[in-house]
Amino acid sequence: MNYFRKMKKELFEELKTSLLELSHIGSAMALLHWDQEVYMPKNGAEFRAKTLANLAGIMHEKFVSKEFEKLLKQISKLEKNNELNKNETIIFSEIWRQFSREKKLPLEFVRDLTETCSNAQSVWAEARKKSDFKIFLPFLEKIVELKRKEAELVGFEDSPYDALLDEYEPQMTSQEVSIIFYELKEFLVDFLKKIKKSKIKINPTILNGKFETEKQKKFNEFVIGKMGFDFGCGRLDTSTHPFSTSFNPEDTRITTSYDEKNLFYSLSSAIHETGHALYEQGLLSENFGTPLGESISHGIHESQSRIWEKIVGQNINFWKYFYPKLKKEFSQPFEKISLEEFYKNINYVKPSLIRTESDEVTYNLHIILRFEIEKDLIEGTIEAKDLPKIWNSKMKEYLGVNVPNDASGILQDVHWSGGSIGYFPTYALGNLYSAQIFDAAKKDILNLEKEFALGNFEHFREWLRNKIHIHGKTFSANGLIKEITGEELNSKYFIDYITDKYKNIYEL
Ligand code: CO
């Protein structure tokens, strides 16, 4: 027994050392990515891509090396003999899951996929510029073929799409997603028709003005500081596309981008990315390098950004506190706009062509459409060449919108050209998680929304931290939701949230 304990301790130390090494390389890569988007001069791109590819190669080799495999197999014996404690089991199972997946993909295949996608991205950009899907089609066909191959290599039970979804939302199946999305779609399509018929007409252009970037930046810093973004452990910078990244819990970076006519362009992104950053800053430093120090899934990560951006950041109580301050900084045009009017305007609903510009009510329909299309593509029930037609008819059916060209339709998102198939559903899952989590927070924290009106976000932030962030990957996504809310993920909470909020705004 003693011999086993000692062996276990040594093996686990060895595992942790290897994982730490990989995590430090990962951090360095994240920093290089961040620099690429924020500071790198344009001619640096080619070398930077090679530096990153080399580091990715080193990581991959270390991860699938014979020594690492031997170590994992030794620990796997301990696991089978119930020699591992709870945390060790969590760490081992997650690493084993990742290892098995990576091991199933031959190097040749990974190279082919990486190269195809890296070429496809510039072709997609050109196709979008010329608004011509035919330019992108051969590359998309190749990517779909490779992703179907990937699904076969990884293995699946029911649908090959499950194997791809698993990379972004582990343990979720396409069947579960289909059921939840179907209910959501039924509700949203019908609810949107009611909003369109409402007598309340909102014109959000009254919120436009002339807002100096420097002043916007100060206001953004004030807001995210109040939310609890720790500037000692993070920075806010500017990039073309807002994003967040983290090197470790003590150094988390977010970016936003500015439009001098529209202040909410930068502010809502800053709030969104801060939601992501609070998750990363809330992970425990002592768990850095193991799955206990990592976020659960893309969907849960997105729940943290959307809960702050939409549920809190577009809540009337949030603005009871911030609106007087906004008015003081930017008297034009807000001086003459009442809080109630302002609130309605920031929550304006209008079906639009572009996903990233869509509101809280229509956003999930954009996602459901993409999920249905990519699932059918991978399952082989539709063909890539028919996508513009399918896309346009679904846009008409779900959102009532006519798509005038490929650029503002099928070609608008970068995801497929980068090989990210199975990613889209995590955006909508994030919204559903966020509504269900917020409902639980309201039950736990007395007068939660009244606290927002007083500018107090600490209770809420600490609640998220203690319920979600500090646990790392202790729970699966659905396990976490059950733990916090007592129920499996379902669309009821999101549907109730949307109904209550917009019935009031649009007087339905
Ligand atoms: Co996000």
Coordinates of C-alpha atoms and ligand atoms in Angstrom, one line a residue:
M1 CA 0.0 0.0 0.0
N2 CA 2.8 2.4 1.0
Y3 CA 4.6 1.5 -2.2
F4 CA 1.5 2.4 -4.3
R5 CA 1.0 5.7 -2.4
K6 CA 4.6 6.7 -3.1
M7 CA 4.3 5.7 -6.7
K8 CA 1.1 7.6 -7.1
K9 CA 2.6 10.7 -5.6
E10 CA 5.6 10.6 -7.9
L11 CA 3.5 9.9 -11.0
F12 CA 1.1 12.7 -10.3
E13 CA 4.0 15.1 -9.7
E14 CA 5.4 14.1 -13.0
L15 CA 2.1 14.7 -14.7
K16 CA 1.7 18.1 -13.1
T17 CA 5.2 19.1 -14.2
S18 CA 4.5 18.1 -17.8
L19 CA 1.2 19.9 -17.8
L20 CA 2.8 23.0 -16.3
E21 CA 5.4 23.0 -19.1
L22 CA 2.6 22.8 -21.7
S23 CA 0.7 25.5 -20.1
H24 CA 3.6 27.9 -20.1
I25 CA 4.1 27.3 -23.8
G26 CA 0.4 27.9 -24.2
S27 CA 0.7 31.2 -22.3
A28 CA 3.5 32.4 -24.5
M29 CA 1.5 31.5 -27.6
A30 CA -1.5 33.5 -26.2
L31 CA 0.7 36.5 -25.6
L32 CA 2.0 36.3 -29.2
H33 CA -1.6 36.1 -30.5
W34 CA -2.6 39.1 -28.4
D35 CA 0.4 41.0 -29.6
Q36 CA -0.5 40.1 -33.2
E37 CA -3.9 41.7 -32.8
V38 CA -2.9 44.7 -30.7
Y39 CA 0.7 45.9 -31.6
M40 CA 2.4 43.8 -34.3
P41 CA 3.5 45.8 -37.4
K42 CA 1.8 44.4 -40.5
N43 CA 5.0 42.9 -42.0
G44 CA 5.5 40.8 -38.9
A45 CA 2.6 38.5 -39.9
E46 CA 4.5 35.9 -41.9
F47 CA 7.2 35.3 -39.2
R48 CA 4.7 35.4 -36.4
A49 CA 2.6 32.7 -38.1
K50 CA 5.7 30.5 -38.3
T51 CA 6.7 31.2 -34.7
L52 CA 3.2 30.2 -33.6
A53 CA 3.2 27.1 -35.8
N54 CA 6.5 26.0 -34.4
L55 CA 5.3 26.4 -30.8
A56 CA 2.1 24.5 -31.6
G57 CA 4.2 21.7 -33.1
I58 CA 6.4 21.6 -29.9
M59 CA 3.2 21.4 -27.8
H60 CA 1.7 18.7 -29.9
E61 CA 4.9 16.6 -29.9
K62 CA 5.2 16.8 -26.1
F63 CA 1.5 16.0 -25.6
V64 CA 1.5 12.9 -27.8
S65 CA 5.0 11.7 -27.0
K66 CA 5.8 8.1 -26.0
E67 CA 6.9 9.3 -22.5
F68 CA 3.7 11.2 -21.9
E69 CA 1.6 8.3 -23.1
K70 CA 3.5 5.9 -20.8
L71 CA 2.9 8.2 -17.8
L72 CA -0.8 8.5 -18.6
K73 CA -1.1 4.7 -18.9
Q74 CA 0.5 4.2 -15.5
I75 CA -1.9 6.7 -13.9
S76 CA -4.8 5.0 -15.8
K77 CA -4.0 1.8 -13.9
L78 CA -4.2 3.7 -10.6
E79 CA -7.5 5.1 -11.7
K80 CA -8.9 1.7 -12.5
N81 CA -7.8 0.5 -9.0
N82 CA -9.6 3.5 -7.5
E83 CA -6.3 4.8 -6.2
L84 CA -7.0 8.4 -7.3
N85 CA -8.7 11.0 -5.1
K86 CA -11.5 13.3 -6.5
N87 CA -9.3 16.1 -7.8
E88 CA -6.8 13.6 -9.3
T89 CA -9.6 11.8 -11.1
I90 CA -10.9 15.1 -12.6
I91 CA -7.4 16.1 -13.8
F92 CA -6.6 12.6 -15.2
S93 CA -9.9 12.1 -16.9
E94 CA -9.8 15.4 -18.7
I95 CA -6.2 15.0 -19.8
W96 CA -7.0 11.5 -21.0
R97 CA -10.0 12.7 -22.9
Q98 CA -7.8 15.4 -24.7
F99 CA -5.0 12.9 -25.2
S100 CA -7.2 10.2 -26.7
R101 CA -8.7 12.7 -29.2
E102 CA -5.4 14.1 -30.3
K103 CA -3.9 10.6 -30.6
K104 CA -6.6 9.5 -33.0
L105 CA -5.7 12.3 -35.5
P106 CA -2.6 11.3 -37.6
L107 CA 0.0 14.0 -38.0
E108 CA -0.6 13.9 -41.8
F109 CA -4.3 14.6 -41.3
V110 CA -3.6 17.5 -38.9
R111 CA -1.2 19.1 -41.4
D112 CA -3.7 18.8 -44.2
L113 CA -6.4 20.4 -42.1
T114 CA -4.2 23.2 -40.9
E115 CA -2.9 24.0 -44.3
T116 CA -6.4 23.8 -46.0
C117 CA -7.8 26.2 -43.4
S118 CA -4.9 28.6 -43.5
N119 CA -5.4 28.9 -47.3
A120 CA -9.2 29.0 -47.0
Q121 CA -9.1 32.0 -44.8
S122 CA -7.7 34.4 -47.3
V123 CA -9.9 32.8 -50.1
W124 CA -12.9 33.4 -47.8
A125 CA -11.9 37.0 -47.3
E126 CA -11.6 37.5 -51.0
A127 CA -14.9 35.8 -51.7
R128 CA -16.6 38.0 -49.1
K129 CA -15.1 41.1 -50.5
K130 CA -16.4 40.2 -54.0
S131 CA -19.6 38.8 -52.5
D132 CA -19.2 35.6 -54.5
F133 CA -19.7 32.2 -52.7
K134 CA -18.5 30.3 -55.7
I135 CA -14.9 31.5 -55.0
F136 CA -15.1 29.9 -51.5
L137 CA -17.0 26.8 -52.4
P138 CA -14.2 24.4 -53.4
F139 CA -12.4 25.3 -50.1
L140 CA -15.5 24.8 -48.0
E141 CA -16.1 21.5 -49.7
K142 CA -12.6 20.4 -48.8
I143 CA -13.0 21.6 -45.2
V144 CA -16.4 19.7 -44.8
E145 CA -14.8 16.6 -46.2
L146 CA -11.9 16.9 -43.7
K147 CA -14.1 17.6 -40.8
R148 CA -16.2 14.5 -41.6
K149 CA -13.0 12.5 -41.7
E150 CA -12.0 14.0 -38.3
A151 CA -15.4 12.9 -36.9
E152 CA -14.7 9.4 -38.2
L153 CA -11.2 9.3 -36.8
V154 CA -12.4 10.6 -33.4
G155 CA -15.4 8.3 -33.3
F156 CA -19.1 9.0 -32.4
E157 CA -22.2 7.2 -31.5
D158 CA -25.2 8.8 -33.2
S159 CA -24.1 11.8 -35.3
P160 CA -20.7 12.6 -36.7
Y161 CA -21.5 16.2 -35.7
D162 CA -21.3 15.1 -32.0
A163 CA -17.6 14.4 -32.5
L164 CA -17.0 18.0 -33.6
L165 CA -19.3 19.6 -31.1
D166 CA -17.4 17.8 -28.4
E167 CA -14.3 19.9 -29.0
Y168 CA -16.1 23.0 -28.0
E169 CA -18.9 21.8 -25.6
P170 CA -17.7 18.5 -24.2
Q171 CA -20.3 15.9 -23.3
M172 CA -23.1 17.8 -25.1
T173 CA -24.8 15.9 -28.0
S174 CA -26.3 17.3 -31.1
Q175 CA -29.6 15.6 -30.2
E176 CA -29.8 17.5 -26.9
V177 CA -28.9 20.7 -28.7
S178 CA -31.5 20.0 -31.4
I179 CA -34.3 19.5 -28.8
I180 CA -33.5 22.7 -26.9
F181 CA -33.0 24.8 -30.0
Y182 CA -36.2 23.6 -31.5
E183 CA -38.3 24.9 -28.5
L184 CA -36.4 28.1 -28.6
K185 CA -36.9 28.6 -32.3
E186 CA -40.6 28.0 -32.0
F187 CA -40.9 30.6 -29.3
L188 CA -38.6 33.2 -30.9
V189 CA -40.1 33.2 -34.4
D190 CA -43.6 33.7 -32.9
F191 CA -42.4 36.3 -30.4
L192 CA -40.6 38.3 -33.0
K193 CA -43.8 38.6 -35.1
K194 CA -45.5 40.1 -32.0
I195 CA -42.7 42.6 -31.6
K196 CA -43.0 43.6 -35.3
K197 CA -46.7 44.3 -34.8
S198 CA -46.2 46.4 -31.7
K199 CA -47.3 50.1 -31.7
I200 CA -44.1 51.0 -29.9
K201 CA -41.6 52.4 -32.5
I202 CA -38.0 52.8 -31.4
N203 CA -35.4 54.9 -33.2
P204 CA -32.0 54.1 -31.8
T205 CA -30.3 56.7 -33.9
I206 CA -31.2 59.2 -31.3
L207 CA -28.3 57.7 -29.3
N208 CA -25.8 58.6 -31.9
G209 CA -23.5 61.6 -31.4
K210 CA -19.8 62.6 -31.5
F211 CA -17.9 60.7 -28.8
E212 CA -14.1 61.1 -28.6
T213 CA -12.3 57.8 -28.4
E214 CA -10.2 58.9 -25.3
K215 CA -13.3 59.9 -23.4
Q216 CA -15.0 56.6 -24.4
K217 CA -12.0 54.7 -23.2
K218 CA -12.1 56.4 -19.8
F219 CA -15.8 55.7 -19.4
N220 CA -15.3 52.0 -20.4
E221 CA -12.6 51.7 -17.8
F222 CA -14.9 53.2 -15.2
V223 CA -17.7 50.8 -16.0
I224 CA -15.5 47.6 -16.1
G225 CA -13.7 48.7 -13.0
K226 CA -17.1 48.9 -11.2
M227 CA -17.9 45.4 -12.5
G228 CA -14.7 44.2 -10.8
F229 CA -12.2 43.9 -13.7
D230 CA -8.8 43.8 -11.8
F231 CA -6.5 46.2 -13.6
G232 CA -3.6 44.9 -11.5
C233 CA -4.2 41.5 -13.3
G234 CA -5.3 42.7 -16.7
R235 CA -5.4 45.4 -19.4
L236 CA -7.9 46.9 -21.8
D237 CA -6.5 47.7 -25.3
T238 CA -7.8 48.4 -28.8
S239 CA -8.0 45.9 -31.7
T240 CA -10.0 45.6 -34.9
H241 CA -12.1 42.8 -33.5
P242 CA -12.7 42.8 -29.8
F243 CA -11.5 39.7 -27.9
S244 CA -10.3 38.4 -24.6
T245 CA -7.4 36.2 -23.8
S246 CA -5.6 35.0 -20.7
F247 CA -2.0 34.0 -20.0
N248 CA -2.8 33.0 -16.4
P249 CA -5.3 34.3 -13.7
E250 CA -3.0 37.2 -12.9
D251 CA -2.6 38.5 -16.5
T252 CA -5.8 38.6 -18.5
R253 CA -6.2 40.9 -21.6
I254 CA -9.3 42.3 -23.2
T255 CA -9.7 44.6 -26.2
T256 CA -12.5 46.6 -27.7
S257 CA -12.8 48.8 -30.8
Y258 CA -14.2 52.3 -31.1
D259 CA -16.7 54.1 -33.3
E260 CA -16.8 57.8 -32.6
K261 CA -20.5 58.0 -33.6
N262 CA -21.7 55.2 -31.5
L263 CA -20.5 54.8 -28.0
F264 CA -22.2 51.5 -27.4
Y265 CA -20.1 49.8 -30.0
S266 CA -17.0 49.9 -27.7
L267 CA -18.9 49.8 -24.4
S268 CA -20.9 46.7 -25.0
S269 CA -17.8 44.8 -26.3
A270 CA -15.8 46.0 -23.3
I271 CA -18.5 44.7 -20.9
H272 CA -18.8 41.4 -22.9
E273 CA -15.0 40.8 -22.8
T274 CA -14.9 41.8 -19.1
G275 CA -17.4 39.0 -18.5
H276 CA -15.0 36.6 -20.1
A277 CA -12.0 38.1 -18.2
L278 CA -13.7 37.9 -14.8
Y279 CA -14.0 34.1 -15.4
E280 CA -10.3 33.9 -16.2
Q281 CA -9.3 36.2 -13.3
G282 CA -11.5 34.1 -11.0
L283 CA -9.7 30.8 -11.7
L284 CA -7.4 29.8 -8.9
S285 CA -3.7 30.6 -9.5
E286 CA -2.6 27.5 -7.6
N287 CA -4.5 25.3 -10.1
F288 CA -2.7 26.9 -13.1
G289 CA -1.6 24.2 -15.5
T290 CA -4.2 21.6 -14.6
P291 CA -7.9 21.3 -15.7
L292 CA -8.9 22.5 -12.2
G293 CA -7.5 25.9 -13.3
E294 CA -9.3 26.0 -16.7
S295 CA -12.7 27.1 -17.8
I296 CA -15.4 24.4 -18.5
S297 CA -16.4 25.0 -22.1
H298 CA -17.0 27.6 -24.7
G299 CA -20.7 27.7 -23.8
I300 CA -20.1 28.3 -20.1
H301 CA -17.4 31.0 -21.0
E302 CA -19.9 32.7 -23.2
S303 CA -22.5 32.6 -20.5
Q304 CA -20.2 34.7 -18.4
S305 CA -19.8 37.4 -21.1
R306 CA -23.5 37.4 -22.0
I307 CA -24.7 37.6 -18.4
W308 CA -22.8 40.8 -18.0
E309 CA -23.3 42.3 -21.5
K310 CA -27.0 41.6 -21.9
I311 CA -28.7 40.5 -18.7
V312 CA -26.8 43.0 -16.4
G313 CA -25.5 45.6 -18.9
Q314 CA -28.8 46.2 -20.6
N315 CA -30.8 46.0 -17.4
I316 CA -32.7 49.2 -16.3
N317 CA -31.1 48.9 -12.8
F318 CA -27.6 48.9 -14.2
W319 CA -28.3 52.1 -16.0
K320 CA -30.1 53.7 -13.0
Y321 CA -26.5 53.8 -11.6
F322 CA -24.5 54.5 -14.8
Y323 CA -26.8 56.8 -16.8
P324 CA -26.4 59.9 -14.7
K325 CA -22.6 59.4 -15.0
L326 CA -22.9 58.9 -18.8
K327 CA -25.0 62.1 -19.1
K328 CA -22.3 64.0 -17.1
E329 CA -19.5 62.8 -19.5
F330 CA -21.5 63.1 -22.7
S331 CA -24.2 65.7 -22.3
Q332 CA -24.9 65.4 -26.0
P333 CA -27.1 63.7 -27.0
F334 CA -28.2 62.2 -23.6
E335 CA -29.1 65.5 -21.9
K336 CA -32.6 65.4 -23.4
I337 CA -33.1 61.6 -23.3
S338 CA -34.8 60.2 -20.2
L339 CA -33.6 57.0 -18.6
E340 CA -36.7 55.1 -19.7
E341 CA -36.3 56.2 -23.2
F342 CA -32.6 55.4 -23.2
Y343 CA -33.3 51.9 -21.8
K344 CA -35.8 51.2 -24.6
N345 CA -33.4 52.4 -27.2
I346 CA -30.5 50.2 -26.1
N347 CA -32.9 47.2 -26.1
Y348 CA -34.2 47.9 -29.6
V349 CA -35.2 44.8 -31.5
K350 CA -34.8 44.5 -35.2
P351 CA -34.2 41.4 -37.4
S352 CA -31.1 42.0 -39.3
L353 CA -28.8 40.3 -41.8
I354 CA -25.7 40.3 -39.7
R355 CA -25.3 38.0 -36.6
T356 CA -22.8 40.2 -34.8
E357 CA -25.0 43.2 -35.0
S358 CA -28.2 41.5 -33.9
D359 CA -30.1 42.1 -30.7
E360 CA -30.8 39.7 -27.8
V361 CA -34.2 38.5 -29.2
T362 CA -33.0 37.7 -32.8
Y363 CA -29.4 36.6 -32.0
N364 CA -30.2 33.0 -31.2
L365 CA -32.1 32.6 -34.5
H366 CA -28.9 33.4 -36.3
I367 CA -27.2 30.7 -34.4
I368 CA -29.9 28.1 -34.8
L369 CA -29.8 28.6 -38.5
R370 CA -26.0 28.0 -38.6
F371 CA -26.3 25.0 -36.3
E372 CA -28.9 23.3 -38.5
I373 CA -26.9 24.0 -41.6
E374 CA -23.6 22.7 -40.3
K375 CA -25.2 19.6 -38.7
D376 CA -26.8 18.7 -42.0
L377 CA -23.6 19.4 -43.9
I378 CA -21.6 17.1 -41.7
E379 CA -24.3 14.4 -41.7
G380 CA -24.4 14.7 -45.5
T381 CA -28.0 15.5 -45.9
I382 CA -27.2 18.8 -47.7
E383 CA -24.4 19.8 -50.0
A384 CA -22.1 22.8 -49.7
K385 CA -23.0 24.1 -53.2
D386 CA -26.6 24.6 -52.1
L387 CA -25.8 26.7 -49.0
P388 CA -26.6 30.2 -50.3
K389 CA -30.1 29.0 -51.2
I390 CA -30.7 27.2 -47.9
W391 CA -29.2 30.1 -45.9
N392 CA -31.4 32.6 -47.6
S393 CA -34.6 30.6 -47.3
K394 CA -34.0 30.0 -43.6
M395 CA -33.3 33.8 -43.0
K396 CA -36.6 34.5 -44.6
E397 CA -38.4 31.8 -42.6
Y398 CA -36.9 32.6 -39.2
L399 CA -36.2 36.3 -39.3
G400 CA -38.4 37.5 -42.2
V401 CA -35.3 39.0 -43.8
N402 CA -34.3 39.0 -47.5
V403 CA -30.6 38.4 -48.1
P404 CA -29.4 40.6 -51.0
N405 CA -26.0 39.1 -51.5
D406 CA -23.5 36.4 -50.3
A407 CA -21.4 38.9 -48.4
S408 CA -24.2 39.8 -46.0
G409 CA -25.5 36.2 -46.0
I410 CA -23.6 32.9 -46.2
L411 CA -20.1 34.5 -46.3
Q412 CA -20.4 36.8 -43.2
D413 CA -18.6 34.6 -40.6
V414 CA -15.0 33.6 -40.5
H415 CA -15.7 30.3 -38.5
W416 CA -16.1 27.7 -41.3
S417 CA -13.0 28.9 -43.2
G418 CA -11.0 28.3 -40.1
G419 CA -12.4 24.8 -39.7
S420 CA -14.5 25.7 -36.7
I421 CA -17.5 23.5 -37.3
G422 CA -19.4 22.8 -34.1
Y423 CA -18.5 26.2 -32.5
F424 CA -21.7 28.2 -33.4
P425 CA -24.1 26.4 -31.0
T426 CA -22.0 27.4 -28.0
Y427 CA -23.0 31.1 -28.5
A428 CA -26.7 30.2 -28.1
L429 CA -26.0 27.7 -25.3
G430 CA -24.1 30.6 -23.6
N431 CA -27.3 32.7 -23.7
L432 CA -29.4 29.8 -22.3
Y433 CA -26.9 29.1 -19.5
S434 CA -26.7 32.8 -18.6
A435 CA -30.5 33.1 -18.2
Q436 CA -30.7 30.0 -16.1
I437 CA -27.7 31.0 -14.0
F438 CA -29.1 34.5 -13.4
D439 CA -32.4 33.2 -12.2
A440 CA -30.5 31.2 -9.6
A441 CA -28.5 34.2 -8.6
K442 CA -31.7 36.2 -8.1
K443 CA -33.0 33.5 -5.8
D444 CA -29.7 33.4 -3.8
I445 CA -29.0 37.2 -3.5
L446 CA -31.8 39.3 -2.0
N447 CA -32.4 42.5 -3.9
L448 CA -29.8 41.7 -6.5
E449 CA -31.1 44.1 -9.0
K450 CA -31.5 46.9 -6.4
E451 CA -27.8 46.5 -5.7
F452 CA -27.1 47.1 -9.4
A453 CA -29.0 50.4 -9.1
L454 CA -26.6 51.4 -6.3
G455 CA -23.6 50.5 -8.4
N456 CA -22.8 47.5 -6.2
F457 CA -21.8 44.5 -8.3
E458 CA -19.6 42.8 -5.8
H459 CA -22.1 40.3 -4.4
F460 CA -23.0 39.2 -7.9
R461 CA -19.4 38.9 -9.1
E462 CA -18.4 37.0 -6.0
W463 CA -21.4 34.7 -6.4
L464 CA -20.3 33.9 -10.0
R465 CA -16.8 33.4 -8.7
N466 CA -17.7 31.0 -5.9
K467 CA -20.4 29.1 -7.9
I468 CA -18.5 28.8 -11.2
H469 CA -15.0 30.3 -11.6
I470 CA -13.0 28.8 -8.7
H471 CA -14.1 25.2 -9.6
G472 CA -12.3 25.1 -12.9
K473 CA -13.3 21.9 -14.7
T474 CA -14.6 20.2 -11.6
F475 CA -18.0 19.9 -13.2
S476 CA -19.1 19.3 -16.8
A477 CA -21.2 22.2 -18.2
N478 CA -24.5 20.4 -17.5
G479 CA -23.2 19.2 -14.2
L480 CA -22.5 22.8 -13.2
I481 CA -25.9 23.9 -14.3
K482 CA -27.6 21.2 -12.3
E483 CA -25.4 22.0 -9.3
I484 CA -26.3 25.7 -9.4
T485 CA -29.9 25.6 -10.5
G486 CA -31.1 22.1 -9.6
E487 CA -32.2 21.5 -13.2
E488 CA -30.7 20.4 -16.5
L489 CA -30.1 23.1 -19.1
N490 CA -33.4 24.1 -20.7
S491 CA -34.7 27.0 -22.7
K492 CA -37.5 27.9 -20.2
Y493 CA -35.4 30.5 -18.3
F494 CA -34.3 32.3 -21.4
I495 CA -37.8 32.3 -22.8
D496 CA -39.2 33.7 -19.5
Y497 CA -36.5 36.3 -19.4
I498 CA -37.1 37.5 -22.9
T499 CA -40.8 37.5 -22.5
D500 CA -40.9 39.5 -19.3
K501 CA -38.4 42.1 -20.5
Y502 CA -39.7 42.7 -24.0
K503 CA -43.4 42.5 -23.1
N504 CA -42.7 45.5 -21.0
I505 CA -40.6 47.4 -23.6
Y506 CA -42.9 46.7 -26.5
E507 CA -46.1 46.8 -24.5
L508 CA -47.2 43.4 -25.8
Ligands
CO1 CO -17.7 36.0 -26.2

